[in-house]
Coordinates of C-alpha atoms in Angstrom, one line a residue:
M12 CA 31.5 -2.6 16.3
S13 CA 33.4 -2.9 19.6
L14 CA 36.8 -4.7 19.9
L15 CA 35.2 -7.4 22.1
N16 CA 32.5 -8.0 19.4
K17 CA 35.2 -8.3 16.8
L18 CA 37.2 -10.8 18.9
F19 CA 34.4 -12.9 20.3
G20 CA 31.5 -12.2 17.9
Q21 CA 28.1 -10.7 18.5
K22 CA 25.3 -12.6 20.2
R23 CA 22.6 -13.1 17.5
T24 CA 19.0 -13.6 18.5
I25 CA 17.5 -13.2 15.1
Q26 CA 17.6 -16.8 13.8
S27 CA 14.7 -16.7 11.3
P28 CA 12.6 -14.2 9.3
T29 CA 11.0 -11.7 11.7
F30 CA 8.3 -9.4 10.3
V31 CA 8.5 -6.1 12.0
K32 CA 5.8 -4.7 9.7
D33 CA 3.8 -7.7 8.7
F34 CA 1.9 -8.6 5.5
T35 CA -1.8 -8.6 5.5
K36 CA -4.4 -9.3 2.9
E37 CA -6.7 -6.8 4.6
N38 CA -5.5 -4.0 2.4
H39 CA -7.1 -0.6 3.4
Q40 CA -7.3 0.5 -0.2
L41 CA -9.1 -2.7 -1.2
I42 CA -11.5 -2.3 1.7
A43 CA -12.2 1.3 0.6
L44 CA -12.7 0.3 -3.0
N45 CA -15.1 -2.5 -2.1
E46 CA -17.1 -0.1 0.1
L47 CA -17.3 2.4 -2.7
F48 CA -18.2 -0.3 -5.2
N49 CA -21.2 -1.3 -3.1
K50 CA -22.4 2.4 -3.0
V51 CA -22.1 3.2 -6.7
V52 CA -24.9 2.7 -9.1
E53 CA -24.5 0.6 -12.2
G54 CA -22.6 2.4 -15.0
E55 CA -19.1 3.1 -16.3
E56 CA -17.8 4.3 -13.0
K57 CA -18.8 1.1 -11.3
D58 CA -17.1 -0.9 -14.0
N59 CA -13.9 1.0 -13.6
I60 CA -13.9 0.5 -9.8
E61 CA -14.5 -3.3 -10.4
K62 CA -11.5 -3.4 -12.8
D63 CA -9.3 -1.7 -10.2
I64 CA -10.4 -4.1 -7.5
K65 CA -9.4 -7.0 -9.6
L66 CA -6.0 -5.5 -10.4
L67 CA -5.4 -4.7 -6.7
K68 CA -6.4 -8.2 -5.7
Y69 CA -4.1 -9.6 -8.3
G70 CA -1.2 -7.5 -7.0
I71 CA -1.9 -8.5 -3.4
D72 CA -1.9 -12.2 -4.4
G73 CA 1.6 -11.6 -5.9
E74 CA 2.8 -10.0 -2.7
N75 CA 1.4 -13.0 -0.7
N76 CA 3.6 -15.3 -2.9
V77 CA 6.6 -13.2 -2.0
Y78 CA 5.6 -13.1 1.7
F79 CA 5.3 -16.9 1.8
E80 CA 8.8 -17.3 0.4
L81 CA 10.3 -14.9 2.8
K82 CA 8.5 -16.3 5.8
N83 CA 9.8 -19.8 4.9
S84 CA 13.3 -18.9 4.0
F85 CA 14.8 -19.7 7.4
L86 CA 17.2 -16.8 7.0
P87 CA 18.1 -14.4 9.9
L88 CA 16.2 -11.4 8.6
L89 CA 14.1 -8.5 9.7
C90 CA 11.3 -7.9 7.2
L91 CA 8.9 -5.1 6.5
H92 CA 6.0 -5.1 4.1
D93 CA 4.4 -2.1 2.4
V94 CA 6.4 0.9 3.5
R95 CA 5.7 4.3 1.9
L96 CA 8.9 6.1 2.6
E97 CA 8.6 9.9 2.6
Y98 CA 11.7 11.9 3.3
E99 CA 12.5 15.5 2.4
D100 CA 11.3 15.8 -1.2
Y101 CA 11.6 12.0 -1.9
V102 CA 8.9 9.4 -1.9
A103 CA 9.4 5.7 -2.4
Q104 CA 6.8 2.9 -2.2
L105 CA 8.6 -0.2 -0.9
D106 CA 6.8 -3.5 -1.3
F107 CA 9.2 -5.5 0.9
V108 CA 12.4 -4.5 2.8
V109 CA 14.6 -7.2 4.3
I110 CA 17.4 -6.4 6.7
S111 CA 20.3 -8.8 7.5
N112 CA 23.6 -8.2 9.2
K113 CA 25.2 -8.3 5.8
F114 CA 22.9 -6.2 3.6
T115 CA 19.5 -4.5 3.2
C116 CA 17.4 -5.5 0.2
I117 CA 14.4 -3.8 -1.4
L118 CA 12.1 -6.3 -3.1
E119 CA 9.8 -4.8 -5.8
T120 CA 7.0 -7.2 -6.5
K121 CA 5.4 -7.5 -9.9
K122 CA 2.6 -9.9 -10.7
L123 CA 2.2 -9.3 -14.4
S124 CA 0.2 -11.3 -16.9
G125 CA 1.9 -12.4 -20.0
N126 CA 5.6 -13.1 -20.6
I127 CA 8.5 -10.7 -20.1
S128 CA 11.5 -10.2 -22.3
I129 CA 14.4 -7.8 -21.9
D130 CA 16.6 -6.7 -24.8
S131 CA 20.3 -5.9 -24.8
D132 CA 19.4 -2.2 -24.1
G133 CA 17.5 -3.1 -21.0
N134 CA 14.0 -2.4 -22.5
F135 CA 11.2 -4.4 -21.0
V136 CA 8.6 -5.9 -23.4
R137 CA 5.5 -7.8 -22.3
T138 CA 3.8 -10.4 -24.6
L139 CA 0.1 -10.9 -24.1
K140 CA -2.7 -12.6 -26.0
N141 CA -5.7 -10.6 -27.3
K142 CA -9.3 -12.0 -27.1
F143 CA -8.7 -13.8 -30.4
G144 CA -5.7 -15.7 -29.0
K145 CA -3.1 -13.8 -31.0
D146 CA 0.1 -12.4 -29.4
Y147 CA 0.7 -8.7 -29.1
K148 CA 3.5 -6.8 -27.4
E149 CA 3.8 -3.7 -25.3
G150 CA 6.6 -1.9 -23.7
I151 CA 6.5 -1.3 -19.9
Y152 CA 8.5 1.0 -17.7
S153 CA 11.5 -0.8 -16.3
P154 CA 10.9 -2.0 -12.7
V155 CA 14.6 -2.3 -12.3
T156 CA 15.0 1.4 -12.9
Q157 CA 12.1 2.1 -10.6
N158 CA 13.6 0.0 -7.8
K159 CA 17.1 1.5 -8.3
R160 CA 15.6 4.9 -7.5
H161 CA 14.1 3.4 -4.3
V162 CA 17.6 2.1 -3.3
D163 CA 19.1 5.5 -3.9
I164 CA 16.5 7.1 -1.6
L165 CA 17.0 4.5 1.1
K166 CA 20.8 5.0 1.0
H167 CA 20.3 8.8 1.4
V168 CA 17.9 8.3 4.3
L169 CA 20.2 5.8 6.2
S170 CA 23.2 8.1 5.7
K171 CA 21.4 11.2 6.9
E172 CA 19.4 9.7 9.8
L173 CA 21.6 6.8 11.1
K174 CA 25.0 7.7 9.6
I175 CA 25.1 4.3 7.9
N176 CA 27.0 4.8 4.7
N177 CA 28.7 1.5 3.6
L178 CA 26.0 -1.1 4.2
P179 CA 25.2 -2.8 0.8
I180 CA 21.7 -2.0 -0.2
L181 CA 20.5 -4.4 -2.9
S182 CA 17.6 -4.3 -5.4
L183 CA 15.6 -7.3 -6.4
V184 CA 12.6 -7.2 -8.8
V185 CA 10.5 -10.2 -8.1
M186 CA 8.1 -11.6 -10.7
A187 CA 5.3 -13.1 -8.6
N188 CA 3.2 -14.7 -11.3
P189 CA 4.1 -18.4 -11.5
K190 CA 3.0 -18.6 -15.2
T191 CA 5.2 -15.7 -16.3
I192 CA 8.2 -16.7 -18.5
I193 CA 11.1 -14.3 -18.2
K194 CA 13.4 -14.1 -21.2
K195 CA 16.6 -12.3 -20.1
Y196 CA 19.3 -14.1 -22.0
K197 CA 20.0 -10.9 -24.0
C198 CA 19.6 -8.4 -21.2
P199 CA 22.5 -6.6 -19.5
A200 CA 24.2 -8.5 -16.7
E201 CA 23.1 -5.9 -14.1
I202 CA 19.5 -6.5 -14.9
E203 CA 19.9 -10.3 -15.1
K204 CA 21.1 -10.6 -11.5
T205 CA 18.4 -8.2 -10.3
L206 CA 15.3 -9.8 -11.9
I207 CA 14.1 -13.1 -10.3
K208 CA 11.0 -15.2 -9.9
Y209 CA 9.5 -15.4 -6.5
D210 CA 10.5 -19.1 -6.0
Q211 CA 14.2 -17.9 -6.3
I212 CA 14.0 -15.5 -3.3
K213 CA 15.5 -17.9 -0.7
V214 CA 18.4 -19.0 -2.8
T215 CA 19.2 -15.5 -4.0
L216 CA 19.1 -13.9 -0.5
E217 CA 21.1 -16.9 0.8
K218 CA 23.8 -16.3 -1.7
Y219 CA 24.1 -12.7 -0.6
Q220 CA 24.0 -13.7 3.1
N221 CA 26.9 -16.2 2.6
D222 CA 29.0 -14.0 0.3
K223 CA 32.5 -14.1 1.9
A224 CA 33.6 -11.1 -0.1
N225 CA 31.1 -9.0 1.9
Q226 CA 32.8 -8.3 5.3
Y227 CA 30.0 -6.1 6.6
D228 CA 28.5 -7.3 9.9
L229 CA 25.7 -5.1 11.2
A230 CA 24.8 -5.3 14.9
E231 CA 21.3 -6.4 15.7
K232 CA 20.6 -3.1 17.4
D233 CA 21.4 -1.4 14.1
M234 CA 19.2 -3.8 12.2
Y235 CA 16.3 -2.9 14.5
D236 CA 17.2 0.8 14.2
I237 CA 16.8 0.6 10.5
A238 CA 13.5 -1.1 10.8
S239 CA 12.3 1.4 13.4
L240 CA 13.3 4.3 11.2
L241 CA 11.4 2.9 8.2
I242 CA 8.3 2.5 10.4
K243 CA 8.7 6.0 11.7
L244 CA 9.0 7.4 8.2
N245 CA 6.1 5.3 6.8
T246 CA 3.5 7.7 5.6
P247 CA 0.5 5.9 4.1
I248 CA -2.0 8.0 2.2
D249 CA -5.7 7.5 1.7
M250 CA -6.6 7.7 -2.0
D251 CA -9.4 10.0 -2.9
F252 CA -11.2 7.4 -5.0
E253 CA -14.3 9.6 -5.4
A254 CA -12.2 12.2 -7.1
K255 CA -10.3 9.6 -9.2
Y256 CA -13.6 8.2 -10.6
Q257 CA -15.2 11.7 -10.7
L258 CA -18.2 10.6 -8.7
S259 CA -21.1 12.8 -8.0
N260 CA -24.3 12.2 -5.9
D261 CA -25.9 10.9 -9.1
N262 CA -23.5 8.0 -9.1
V263 CA -24.0 6.9 -5.5
Q264 CA -26.8 4.7 -4.3
R265 CA -29.1 6.4 -1.7
K266 CA -30.5 4.9 1.4
N267 CA -34.2 4.4 1.7
E268 CA -35.7 7.7 2.8
E269 CA -37.7 6.1 5.6
A270 CA -34.6 4.3 7.0
L271 CA -32.5 7.5 6.7
R272 CA -35.1 9.5 8.6
E273 CA -35.1 6.9 11.3
E274 CA -31.4 7.0 11.7
L275 CA -31.3 10.8 11.7
T276 CA -34.1 11.0 14.3
A277 CA -32.4 8.4 16.5
Y278 CA -29.1 10.3 16.3
R279 CA -30.8 13.6 17.1
L280 CA -32.6 12.1 20.2
Q281 CA -29.4 10.5 21.5
T282 CA -27.3 13.6 21.0
S283 CA -29.9 15.9 22.7
R284 CA -30.1 13.6 25.7
E285 CA -26.2 13.6 26.0
E286 CA -26.2 17.4 25.7
Q287 CA -29.3 17.8 27.9
S288 CA -30.9 20.0 25.3
K289 CA -34.0 20.1 23.1
A290 CA -33.8 17.8 20.0
Y291 CA -34.6 20.6 17.6
Y292 CA -31.5 22.4 18.8
I293 CA -29.5 19.8 16.9
F294 CA -31.6 20.1 13.8
N295 CA -35.4 20.6 13.4
N296 CA -37.7 18.7 11.1
A297 CA -37.5 21.2 8.3
E298 CA -33.7 21.1 8.4
M299 CA -33.9 17.3 8.4
D300 CA -36.2 17.3 5.3
D301 CA -33.8 19.6 3.5
M302 CA -30.9 17.4 4.5
I303 CA -32.6 14.3 3.2
A304 CA -33.5 16.1 -0.1
K305 CA -29.9 17.3 -0.7
Y306 CA -28.3 14.1 0.6
P307 CA -24.9 15.7 1.7
R308 CA -21.9 13.5 1.6
T309 CA -19.2 16.0 2.4
E310 CA -18.9 19.0 4.8
N311 CA -19.1 21.4 1.9
E312 CA -22.4 19.8 0.8
L313 CA -23.7 19.9 4.4
L314 CA -23.0 23.6 4.5
E315 CA -25.7 24.0 1.8
V316 CA -28.3 22.5 4.1
K317 CA -30.7 24.9 5.8
G318 CA -29.6 25.7 9.3
F319 CA -26.0 24.3 9.1
G320 CA -23.0 26.6 9.6
K321 CA -19.4 25.9 10.5
I322 CA -20.1 25.6 14.2
K323 CA -22.9 23.1 13.9
I324 CA -20.9 21.1 11.4
E325 CA -17.9 21.0 13.7
K326 CA -20.1 19.6 16.4
Y327 CA -22.4 17.2 14.5
G328 CA -21.1 17.0 10.9
S329 CA -18.9 13.9 11.2
A330 CA -21.7 11.8 12.7
I331 CA -24.3 13.1 10.3
L332 CA -22.1 12.4 7.2
N333 CA -21.4 8.9 8.5
I334 CA -25.2 8.3 8.4
F335 CA -25.4 9.4 4.8
N336 CA -22.1 7.6 3.7
G337 CA -22.6 4.5 5.8

């Protein structure tokens, strides 16, 4: 910080929560799962996909609760949602990151059913009810430990990339289910101050923002530099759901053969006109019959179709597979 800034203060333009990477309910994994669900025939695989869709929706609803509280906190923050931070050999999935001039905070969102208790050793135990209404308990991996790892990774990244070494980086584990009761009267003090319910977000961040013992004062440019770096390092991945559920062609609903033939014929005609070539150069009727019979859904499967080699697949494979997978 320059001497003038120290003497006269920095001009602040961030007056309220500003989402640099915004929250959306249009989750790409949820969209992919719903598309896959609609393609898969009835059976165990479809049941498993449906369960995962419900769990994912449940988690998104929890993140929506956190988003609402942040958006309406009236605090001078930069916020990012859903950052998959990949750096060197480290990977951290960050639900929310908030950046103020006084600190950066990682919010790990948990929308868990049942009640949570933490013992004096820091072990997390969840109490649920079975189908007969009786309580049962199960241990869960500590989200505090998980988020502490995220904090350590972010500290390392900021130090290496932006030479920021002393900025307080805080961890908050946010329980986003309004019905969850958190019993933490026996837990270690470090966990107690880290674990909150989503309706405590504003008061908790406000306390850290107004902490007079914290003399750190990050310039707005540096705040935006941190946000830009996180966006740059964000590396979302597309889950291979078909591999996860071990799906084969037998599990996937097939298009009506007549409709499929019409789509393939229309594509062949349009492509031949664009290339000013004969339609059978794209694929002939015998090749189309073999394609329909084998119903390829990947490039490797398309290679097994009569008349299709790597060159033809490079030219037409993507469009043809979209017809079979659409």
